[in-house]
Every structure is written in structure tokens, then in C-alpha cells.
Amino acid sequence: MALEKGINSYVTVAEADAYFKERVHSTIWCEANFASKTAALITATSLMNNISWIGVASDELQTLSFPRSGSYFEPLLGFDKELEGIPDRVFRATCELALHLLQNEDLLESTSQVTDLTIDTISLTNIRKTSRFPSHIKDIIKPLMLNRGARTWWRNN
């Protein structure tokens, strides 16, 4: 499938290449071929599309969650900001998630998880599976997530 920005990806390969040119620890991205980069960006966008975002879709016929209408509290600025197009936070998180997918080839195929491993006298317990959304990616998108980082009051009863 061809990558189409705004249809099946938030980021083009050229945009991601430029992003990773300025980022440390991006060797895997830089060495990946065009097809792998394309697949990683499309898959990352698909995973990002399943998040509950603040605001509402700008068009009922759009295939992606963004663009959206609404506003969010931008902690870097210290005030509410209107959603416009594809926010920089979504752009960066999509790039980071695409890299994470390339670094962890079996991330989406893994169906089982080892919790304990013993070899002779060496024992490992509570072995964790690699997260689909590492904390640094969650931190990027947190202000845009519904009820996560937004200044919304709620109570549990």
C-alpha cells in the first residue's frame, strides 16, 4: 500500500527522515529501506488512530483521527491551544512509534509472554513484554488524549 499523508499516515517518509536526522539513536530508521519506513509509518498511524483524542473529527468522511476541532491545554505554552491540522505532538509521536516498531520487529505479532525463565542457577522473573506505546511516546501525546492531561473535572462514584 502506498503511503498517503492524511489518508493512511500522519507523516511522509521524507518528513520522518528529516525528523530523525536531528534525533540521537535513530540509526535503525536511517538504515531502513523505503518500504520498511513506509510500513512503519502506516502501522504507527493506525495504532495512533485507535486512541481516544480530545475534540471531534473535522470531517465525518476522514479516515484518520486528525484533523480535529477543539482545543487542548498545551503545557509548553501554559494555555489552551486550538487544534489545527495534524498537531506537532501527533507528528512526533507517529515518528517515534514508527521507530519503535522498527526496533521491535515482533512487537505486533507477539501472542505469548514469558513471565519466568530459569537456566541452571540463573532465574529471571516478572519479564515484561515491550510496550506498544513506550512512556516517552505517551508523554508526547498526553495533552491531546481524552481525559489524560486535559483540564477536565470528573468524579468516580
Short mmCIF file of N, CA and C in Angstrom, two decimals:
data_model
loop_
_atom_site.label_atom_id
_atom_site.label_comp_id
_atom_site.label_asym_id
_atom_site.label_seq_id
_atom_site.Cartn_x
_atom_site.Cartn_y
_atom_site.Cartn_z
N MET A 1 0.85 -1.18 0.00
CA MET A 1 0.00 0.00 0.00
C MET A 1 0.89 1.24 0.00
N ALA A 2 0.55 2.17 -0.80
CA ALA A 2 1.31 3.42 -0.86
C ALA A 2 0.92 4.32 0.30
N LEU A 3 1.89 5.02 0.83
CA LEU A 3 1.64 5.96 1.91
C LEU A 3 1.02 7.22 1.34
N GLU A 4 -0.10 7.64 1.94
CA GLU A 4 -0.76 8.88 1.55
C GLU A 4 -1.00 9.70 2.80
N LYS A 5 -0.27 10.81 2.92
CA LYS A 5 -0.42 11.66 4.10
C LYS A 5 -1.87 12.17 4.17
N GLY A 6 -2.45 12.03 5.36
CA GLY A 6 -3.82 12.45 5.57
C GLY A 6 -4.84 11.37 5.27
N ILE A 7 -4.40 10.31 4.61
CA ILE A 7 -5.29 9.19 4.29
C ILE A 7 -4.95 7.96 5.14
N ASN A 8 -3.65 7.57 5.14
CA ASN A 8 -3.24 6.42 5.94
C ASN A 8 -1.98 6.70 6.78
N SER A 9 -1.54 7.93 6.78
CA SER A 9 -0.38 8.30 7.59
C SER A 9 -0.44 9.77 7.96
N TYR A 10 0.09 10.07 9.14
CA TYR A 10 0.20 11.46 9.57
C TYR A 10 1.51 12.08 9.10
N VAL A 11 2.43 11.26 8.61
CA VAL A 11 3.78 11.71 8.30
C VAL A 11 4.26 11.04 7.01
N THR A 12 4.94 11.78 6.15
CA THR A 12 5.56 11.18 4.96
C THR A 12 6.93 10.63 5.35
N VAL A 13 7.47 9.78 4.50
CA VAL A 13 8.81 9.24 4.75
C VAL A 13 9.83 10.36 4.73
N ALA A 14 9.70 11.31 3.82
CA ALA A 14 10.65 12.44 3.75
C ALA A 14 10.61 13.27 5.04
N GLU A 15 9.40 13.51 5.56
CA GLU A 15 9.28 14.26 6.82
C GLU A 15 9.91 13.50 7.98
N ALA A 16 9.68 12.18 8.02
CA ALA A 16 10.27 11.36 9.09
C ALA A 16 11.79 11.32 8.96
N ASP A 17 12.29 11.22 7.73
CA ASP A 17 13.75 11.24 7.51
C ASP A 17 14.34 12.53 8.07
N ALA A 18 13.70 13.65 7.79
CA ALA A 18 14.18 14.94 8.30
C ALA A 18 14.13 14.99 9.82
N TYR A 19 13.05 14.45 10.40
CA TYR A 19 12.91 14.41 11.86
C TYR A 19 14.04 13.59 12.48
N PHE A 20 14.32 12.41 11.93
CA PHE A 20 15.33 11.53 12.52
C PHE A 20 16.75 11.98 12.23
N LYS A 21 16.93 12.86 11.28
CA LYS A 21 18.26 13.41 11.00
C LYS A 21 18.76 14.21 12.20
N GLU A 22 17.82 14.78 12.96
CA GLU A 22 18.15 15.63 14.11
C GLU A 22 18.06 14.89 15.45
N ARG A 23 17.75 13.60 15.43
CA ARG A 23 17.49 12.85 16.66
C ARG A 23 18.61 11.83 16.92
N VAL A 24 19.02 11.67 18.17
CA VAL A 24 20.01 10.64 18.52
C VAL A 24 19.33 9.27 18.51
N HIS A 25 20.14 8.25 18.42
CA HIS A 25 19.68 6.85 18.48
C HIS A 25 18.64 6.53 17.41
N SER A 26 18.84 7.03 16.22
CA SER A 26 17.89 6.77 15.14
C SER A 26 18.53 5.99 13.99
N THR A 27 19.62 5.28 14.28
CA THR A 27 20.34 4.53 13.26
C THR A 27 19.45 3.52 12.55
N ILE A 28 18.59 2.83 13.29
CA ILE A 28 17.71 1.83 12.68
C ILE A 28 16.82 2.48 11.63
N TRP A 29 16.30 3.67 11.94
CA TRP A 29 15.46 4.37 10.96
C TRP A 29 16.28 4.73 9.72
N CYS A 30 17.45 5.30 9.95
CA CYS A 30 18.27 5.77 8.83
C CYS A 30 18.72 4.64 7.92
N GLU A 31 18.91 3.44 8.49
CA GLU A 31 19.37 2.30 7.71
C GLU A 31 18.23 1.50 7.08
N ALA A 32 17.00 1.75 7.50
CA ALA A 32 15.85 1.00 6.96
C ALA A 32 15.58 1.41 5.52
N ASN A 33 15.04 0.49 4.74
CA ASN A 33 14.70 0.81 3.36
C ASN A 33 13.37 1.55 3.30
N PHE A 34 13.06 2.10 2.16
CA PHE A 34 11.87 2.92 1.97
C PHE A 34 10.60 2.14 2.30
N ALA A 35 10.52 0.88 1.86
CA ALA A 35 9.32 0.06 2.11
C ALA A 35 9.11 -0.17 3.60
N SER A 36 10.18 -0.42 4.34
CA SER A 36 10.06 -0.63 5.79
C SER A 36 9.63 0.64 6.50
N LYS A 37 10.18 1.77 6.08
CA LYS A 37 9.79 3.06 6.66
C LYS A 37 8.32 3.35 6.40
N THR A 38 7.90 3.09 5.15
CA THR A 38 6.50 3.31 4.78
C THR A 38 5.58 2.45 5.64
N ALA A 39 5.89 1.17 5.74
CA ALA A 39 5.07 0.25 6.54
C ALA A 39 5.04 0.67 8.00
N ALA A 40 6.17 1.10 8.53
CA ALA A 40 6.24 1.52 9.94
C ALA A 40 5.38 2.76 10.18
N LEU A 41 5.42 3.72 9.28
CA LEU A 41 4.62 4.94 9.44
C LEU A 41 3.13 4.66 9.31
N ILE A 42 2.75 3.81 8.37
CA ILE A 42 1.34 3.47 8.20
C ILE A 42 0.84 2.71 9.43
N THR A 43 1.64 1.77 9.92
CA THR A 43 1.25 1.00 11.10
C THR A 43 1.19 1.88 12.34
N ALA A 44 2.17 2.77 12.50
CA ALA A 44 2.16 3.69 13.65
C ALA A 44 0.92 4.57 13.61
N THR A 45 0.58 5.07 12.44
CA THR A 45 -0.62 5.90 12.31
C THR A 45 -1.86 5.10 12.66
N SER A 46 -1.92 3.87 12.21
CA SER A 46 -3.07 3.02 12.52
C SER A 46 -3.21 2.82 14.03
N LEU A 47 -2.11 2.59 14.71
CA LEU A 47 -2.14 2.43 16.17
C LEU A 47 -2.55 3.74 16.85
N MET A 48 -2.02 4.83 16.35
CA MET A 48 -2.37 6.15 16.91
C MET A 48 -3.85 6.46 16.69
N ASN A 49 -4.40 5.97 15.61
CA ASN A 49 -5.79 6.23 15.27
C ASN A 49 -6.77 5.60 16.25
N ASN A 50 -6.31 4.62 17.03
CA ASN A 50 -7.17 3.93 17.99
C ASN A 50 -7.23 4.61 19.35
N ILE A 51 -6.54 5.71 19.51
CA ILE A 51 -6.54 6.44 20.78
C ILE A 51 -7.77 7.33 20.86
N SER A 52 -8.30 7.50 22.05
CA SER A 52 -9.42 8.43 22.25
C SER A 52 -8.84 9.83 22.42
N TRP A 53 -9.03 10.67 21.42
CA TRP A 53 -8.48 12.02 21.39
C TRP A 53 -9.52 13.04 21.83
N ILE A 54 -9.04 14.18 22.28
CA ILE A 54 -9.95 15.29 22.59
C ILE A 54 -10.49 15.86 21.29
N GLY A 55 -11.57 16.62 21.38
CA GLY A 55 -12.14 17.26 20.21
C GLY A 55 -12.94 16.29 19.36
N VAL A 56 -13.32 16.75 18.19
CA VAL A 56 -14.10 15.93 17.25
C VAL A 56 -13.45 16.01 15.86
N ALA A 57 -13.66 14.96 15.09
CA ALA A 57 -13.11 14.93 13.73
C ALA A 57 -13.64 16.12 12.93
N SER A 58 -12.80 16.70 12.11
CA SER A 58 -13.19 17.86 11.30
C SER A 58 -14.17 17.50 10.21
N ASP A 59 -14.10 16.26 9.72
CA ASP A 59 -14.96 15.83 8.62
C ASP A 59 -15.39 14.40 8.89
N GLU A 60 -16.67 14.13 8.76
CA GLU A 60 -17.18 12.79 9.05
C GLU A 60 -16.68 11.73 8.07
N LEU A 61 -16.13 12.13 6.96
CA LEU A 61 -15.63 11.18 5.96
C LEU A 61 -14.12 10.93 6.06
N GLN A 62 -13.42 11.64 6.95
CA GLN A 62 -11.97 11.47 7.02
C GLN A 62 -11.63 10.09 7.57
N THR A 63 -10.49 9.56 7.14
CA THR A 63 -10.07 8.21 7.53
C THR A 63 -9.20 8.19 8.77
N LEU A 64 -8.66 9.33 9.15
CA LEU A 64 -7.79 9.42 10.32
C LEU A 64 -8.44 10.28 11.41
N SER A 65 -7.93 10.15 12.62
CA SER A 65 -8.47 10.92 13.75
C SER A 65 -8.21 12.42 13.62
N PHE A 66 -7.13 12.78 12.94
CA PHE A 66 -6.80 14.19 12.73
C PHE A 66 -6.89 14.50 11.26
N PRO A 67 -7.33 15.72 10.92
CA PRO A 67 -7.51 16.90 11.77
C PRO A 67 -8.78 16.81 12.62
N ARG A 68 -8.77 17.57 13.72
CA ARG A 68 -9.88 17.62 14.66
C ARG A 68 -10.19 19.07 15.01
N SER A 69 -11.40 19.29 15.50
CA SER A 69 -11.80 20.60 16.01
C SER A 69 -11.82 20.52 17.52
N GLY A 70 -11.43 21.59 18.16
CA GLY A 70 -11.41 21.64 19.61
C GLY A 70 -10.16 22.35 20.09
N SER A 71 -9.92 22.27 21.36
CA SER A 71 -8.71 22.87 21.93
C SER A 71 -8.18 21.97 23.03
N TYR A 72 -6.94 22.19 23.38
CA TYR A 72 -6.28 21.42 24.43
C TYR A 72 -5.33 22.33 25.19
N PHE A 73 -5.01 21.94 26.41
CA PHE A 73 -4.05 22.71 27.19
C PHE A 73 -2.66 22.29 26.78
N GLU A 74 -1.89 23.24 26.25
CA GLU A 74 -0.52 22.97 25.82
C GLU A 74 0.42 23.35 26.96
N PRO A 75 0.98 22.35 27.66
CA PRO A 75 1.82 22.66 28.82
C PRO A 75 3.08 23.46 28.49
N LEU A 76 3.61 23.33 27.29
CA LEU A 76 4.79 24.10 26.91
C LEU A 76 4.50 25.60 26.83
N LEU A 77 3.25 25.93 26.45
CA LEU A 77 2.86 27.33 26.33
C LEU A 77 2.17 27.84 27.59
N GLY A 78 1.52 26.94 28.32
CA GLY A 78 0.83 27.32 29.54
C GLY A 78 -0.59 27.83 29.31
N PHE A 79 -1.15 27.56 28.13
CA PHE A 79 -2.53 27.97 27.86
C PHE A 79 -3.17 27.04 26.84
N ASP A 80 -4.51 27.19 26.68
CA ASP A 80 -5.24 26.38 25.71
C ASP A 80 -4.86 26.77 24.29
N LYS A 81 -4.81 25.77 23.44
CA LYS A 81 -4.45 25.98 22.04
C LYS A 81 -5.48 25.27 21.17
N GLU A 82 -5.89 25.92 20.09
CA GLU A 82 -6.84 25.32 19.16
C GLU A 82 -6.14 24.22 18.36
N LEU A 83 -6.87 23.14 18.11
CA LEU A 83 -6.37 22.08 17.25
C LEU A 83 -6.39 22.57 15.81
N GLU A 84 -5.29 22.39 15.12
CA GLU A 84 -5.19 22.77 13.71
C GLU A 84 -4.43 21.69 12.97
N GLY A 85 -5.02 21.17 11.92
CA GLY A 85 -4.34 20.16 11.11
C GLY A 85 -3.89 18.97 11.93
N ILE A 86 -2.67 18.53 11.68
CA ILE A 86 -2.07 17.45 12.45
C ILE A 86 -1.11 18.11 13.44
N PRO A 87 -1.44 18.08 14.74
CA PRO A 87 -0.58 18.74 15.73
C PRO A 87 0.85 18.18 15.71
N ASP A 88 1.80 19.03 16.04
CA ASP A 88 3.19 18.61 16.10
C ASP A 88 3.37 17.42 17.03
N ARG A 89 2.60 17.37 18.10
CA ARG A 89 2.70 16.25 19.04
C ARG A 89 2.34 14.92 18.37
N VAL A 90 1.34 14.93 17.50
CA VAL A 90 0.94 13.73 16.78
C VAL A 90 2.01 13.36 15.75
N PHE A 91 2.55 14.36 15.08
CA PHE A 91 3.63 14.16 14.12
C PHE A 91 4.82 13.47 14.80
N ARG A 92 5.28 14.05 15.92
CA ARG A 92 6.45 13.49 16.62
C ARG A 92 6.17 12.10 17.17
N ALA A 93 4.99 11.90 17.75
CA ALA A 93 4.65 10.59 18.31
C ALA A 93 4.57 9.53 17.22
N THR A 94 4.05 9.89 16.05
CA THR A 94 3.98 8.94 14.94
C THR A 94 5.38 8.54 14.50
N CYS A 95 6.27 9.49 14.39
CA CYS A 95 7.66 9.19 14.03
C CYS A 95 8.30 8.27 15.07
N GLU A 96 8.13 8.62 16.34
CA GLU A 96 8.73 7.83 17.43
C GLU A 96 8.15 6.42 17.47
N LEU A 97 6.85 6.29 17.25
CA LEU A 97 6.22 4.98 17.26
C LEU A 97 6.68 4.15 16.06
N ALA A 98 6.86 4.77 14.91
CA ALA A 98 7.37 4.07 13.73
C ALA A 98 8.77 3.53 14.00
N LEU A 99 9.62 4.33 14.63
CA LEU A 99 10.96 3.87 15.00
C LEU A 99 10.86 2.71 15.99
N HIS A 100 10.00 2.83 16.97
CA HIS A 100 9.80 1.78 17.98
C HIS A 100 9.37 0.47 17.30
N LEU A 101 8.51 0.55 16.29
CA LEU A 101 8.09 -0.64 15.56
C LEU A 101 9.26 -1.27 14.80
N LEU A 102 10.11 -0.45 14.21
CA LEU A 102 11.28 -0.99 13.51
C LEU A 102 12.27 -1.62 14.48
N GLN A 103 12.40 -1.04 15.67
CA GLN A 103 13.34 -1.57 16.67
C GLN A 103 12.83 -2.87 17.30
N ASN A 104 11.54 -3.12 17.23
CA ASN A 104 10.93 -4.29 17.87
C ASN A 104 10.08 -5.02 16.83
N GLU A 105 10.74 -5.75 15.96
CA GLU A 105 10.09 -6.37 14.80
C GLU A 105 8.88 -7.23 15.14
N ASP A 106 8.92 -7.95 16.24
CA ASP A 106 7.83 -8.86 16.60
C ASP A 106 6.82 -8.24 17.54
N LEU A 107 6.86 -6.95 17.70
CA LEU A 107 6.00 -6.28 18.67
C LEU A 107 4.52 -6.57 18.47
N LEU A 108 4.04 -6.53 17.26
CA LEU A 108 2.62 -6.73 16.99
C LEU A 108 2.25 -8.20 16.84
N GLU A 109 3.22 -9.06 16.55
CA GLU A 109 2.94 -10.48 16.36
C GLU A 109 3.01 -11.28 17.65
N SER A 110 3.63 -10.75 18.66
CA SER A 110 3.80 -11.49 19.91
C SER A 110 2.45 -11.82 20.53
N THR A 111 2.21 -13.12 20.72
CA THR A 111 0.96 -13.54 21.34
C THR A 111 1.19 -14.14 22.71
N SER A 112 2.41 -14.50 22.99
CA SER A 112 2.68 -15.07 24.31
C SER A 112 3.79 -14.27 24.98
N GLN A 113 3.84 -14.43 26.28
CA GLN A 113 4.83 -13.69 27.04
C GLN A 113 5.42 -14.62 28.09
N VAL A 114 6.72 -14.60 28.21
CA VAL A 114 7.40 -15.36 29.24
C VAL A 114 7.38 -14.54 30.52
N THR A 115 6.96 -15.15 31.61
CA THR A 115 6.95 -14.42 32.88
C THR A 115 8.09 -14.86 33.79
N ASP A 116 8.54 -16.11 33.62
CA ASP A 116 9.65 -16.63 34.42
C ASP A 116 10.56 -17.45 33.52
N LEU A 117 11.87 -17.36 33.77
CA LEU A 117 12.85 -18.11 33.00
C LEU A 117 13.95 -18.56 33.94
N THR A 118 14.23 -19.87 33.94
CA THR A 118 15.29 -20.41 34.78
C THR A 118 16.21 -21.26 33.93
N ILE A 119 17.50 -20.94 33.99
CA ILE A 119 18.52 -21.72 33.31
C ILE A 119 19.59 -22.02 34.34
N ASP A 120 19.69 -23.29 34.70
CA ASP A 120 20.64 -23.74 35.72
C ASP A 120 20.39 -22.97 37.01
N THR A 121 21.30 -22.11 37.42
CA THR A 121 21.13 -21.37 38.68
C THR A 121 20.68 -19.92 38.45
N ILE A 122 20.52 -19.55 37.20
CA ILE A 122 20.09 -18.19 36.88
C ILE A 122 18.57 -18.19 36.71
N SER A 123 17.91 -17.28 37.43
CA SER A 123 16.45 -17.20 37.36
C SER A 123 16.01 -15.76 37.14
N LEU A 124 15.15 -15.58 36.15
CA LEU A 124 14.57 -14.27 35.87
C LEU A 124 13.06 -14.37 36.08
N THR A 125 12.49 -13.37 36.77
CA THR A 125 11.04 -13.37 36.99
C THR A 125 10.47 -12.02 36.59
N ASN A 126 9.17 -11.99 36.39
CA ASN A 126 8.47 -10.77 36.00
C ASN A 126 9.06 -10.14 34.75
N ILE A 127 9.31 -10.94 33.75
CA ILE A 127 9.84 -10.46 32.47
C ILE A 127 8.71 -9.73 31.76
N ARG A 128 8.96 -8.52 31.35
CA ARG A 128 7.91 -7.70 30.74
C ARG A 128 8.03 -7.67 29.24
N LYS A 129 6.89 -7.71 28.60
CA LYS A 129 6.82 -7.59 27.16
C LYS A 129 7.04 -6.11 26.79
N THR A 130 7.67 -5.87 25.66
CA THR A 130 7.88 -4.50 25.21
C THR A 130 6.53 -3.84 24.96
N SER A 131 6.36 -2.63 25.45
CA SER A 131 5.10 -1.90 25.32
C SER A 131 4.89 -1.43 23.89
N ARG A 132 3.63 -1.46 23.45
CA ARG A 132 3.31 -0.90 22.14
C ARG A 132 3.51 0.61 22.13
N PHE A 133 3.20 1.25 23.25
CA PHE A 133 3.36 2.70 23.39
C PHE A 133 4.29 2.97 24.57
N PRO A 134 5.58 3.11 24.32
CA PRO A 134 6.51 3.42 25.41
C PRO A 134 6.15 4.74 26.09
N SER A 135 6.60 4.90 27.31
CA SER A 135 6.24 6.09 28.10
C SER A 135 6.64 7.39 27.42
N HIS A 136 7.77 7.43 26.71
CA HIS A 136 8.17 8.70 26.08
C HIS A 136 7.20 9.11 24.97
N ILE A 137 6.54 8.14 24.33
CA ILE A 137 5.54 8.46 23.32
C ILE A 137 4.25 8.91 23.99
N LYS A 138 3.88 8.24 25.06
CA LYS A 138 2.68 8.65 25.81
C LYS A 138 2.84 10.06 26.35
N ASP A 139 4.05 10.41 26.79
CA ASP A 139 4.30 11.76 27.30
C ASP A 139 4.09 12.81 26.21
N ILE A 140 4.46 12.49 24.98
CA ILE A 140 4.30 13.44 23.87
C ILE A 140 2.83 13.73 23.62
N ILE A 141 2.00 12.68 23.59
CA ILE A 141 0.60 12.85 23.20
C ILE A 141 -0.36 13.08 24.36
N LYS A 142 0.13 12.98 25.57
CA LYS A 142 -0.74 13.08 26.76
C LYS A 142 -1.68 14.28 26.74
N PRO A 143 -1.23 15.49 26.41
CA PRO A 143 -2.16 16.63 26.42
C PRO A 143 -3.31 16.52 25.41
N LEU A 144 -3.15 15.68 24.40
CA LEU A 144 -4.17 15.54 23.36
C LEU A 144 -5.13 14.38 23.61
N MET A 145 -4.83 13.57 24.61
CA MET A 145 -5.65 12.40 24.88
C MET A 145 -6.85 12.78 25.74
N LEU A 146 -7.97 12.18 25.43
CA LEU A 146 -9.20 12.42 26.17
C LEU A 146 -9.01 12.03 27.64
N ASN A 147 -9.29 12.99 28.53
CA ASN A 147 -9.19 12.79 29.97
C ASN A 147 -7.79 12.43 30.45
N ARG A 148 -6.76 12.75 29.68
CA ARG A 148 -5.39 12.49 30.10
C ARG A 148 -4.58 13.75 29.85
N GLY A 149 -4.39 14.50 30.86
CA GLY A 149 -3.63 15.72 30.71
C GLY A 149 -4.52 16.92 30.42
N ALA A 150 -5.75 16.68 29.98
CA ALA A 150 -6.67 17.79 29.74
C ALA A 150 -7.18 18.26 31.09
N ARG A 151 -7.51 19.51 31.18
CA ARG A 151 -8.02 20.05 32.45
C ARG A 151 -9.52 19.79 32.52
N THR A 152 -9.85 18.52 32.75
CA THR A 152 -11.25 18.11 32.80
C THR A 152 -11.55 17.57 34.19
N TRP A 153 -12.63 18.06 34.81
CA TRP A 153 -13.02 17.57 36.10
C TRP A 153 -13.93 16.36 35.94
N TRP A 154 -13.70 15.34 36.73
CA TRP A 154 -14.59 14.20 36.74
C TRP A 154 -14.54 13.58 38.12
N ARG A 155 -15.56 12.80 38.43
CA ARG A 155 -15.51 12.10 39.70
C ARG A 155 -15.97 10.66 39.49
N ASN A 156 -15.50 9.83 40.33
CA ASN A 156 -15.79 8.41 40.23
C ASN A 156 -16.74 8.03 41.35
N ASN A 157 -17.99 7.69 41.00
CA ASN A 157 -18.92 7.20 42.01
C ASN A 157 -19.97 6.32 41.41
#
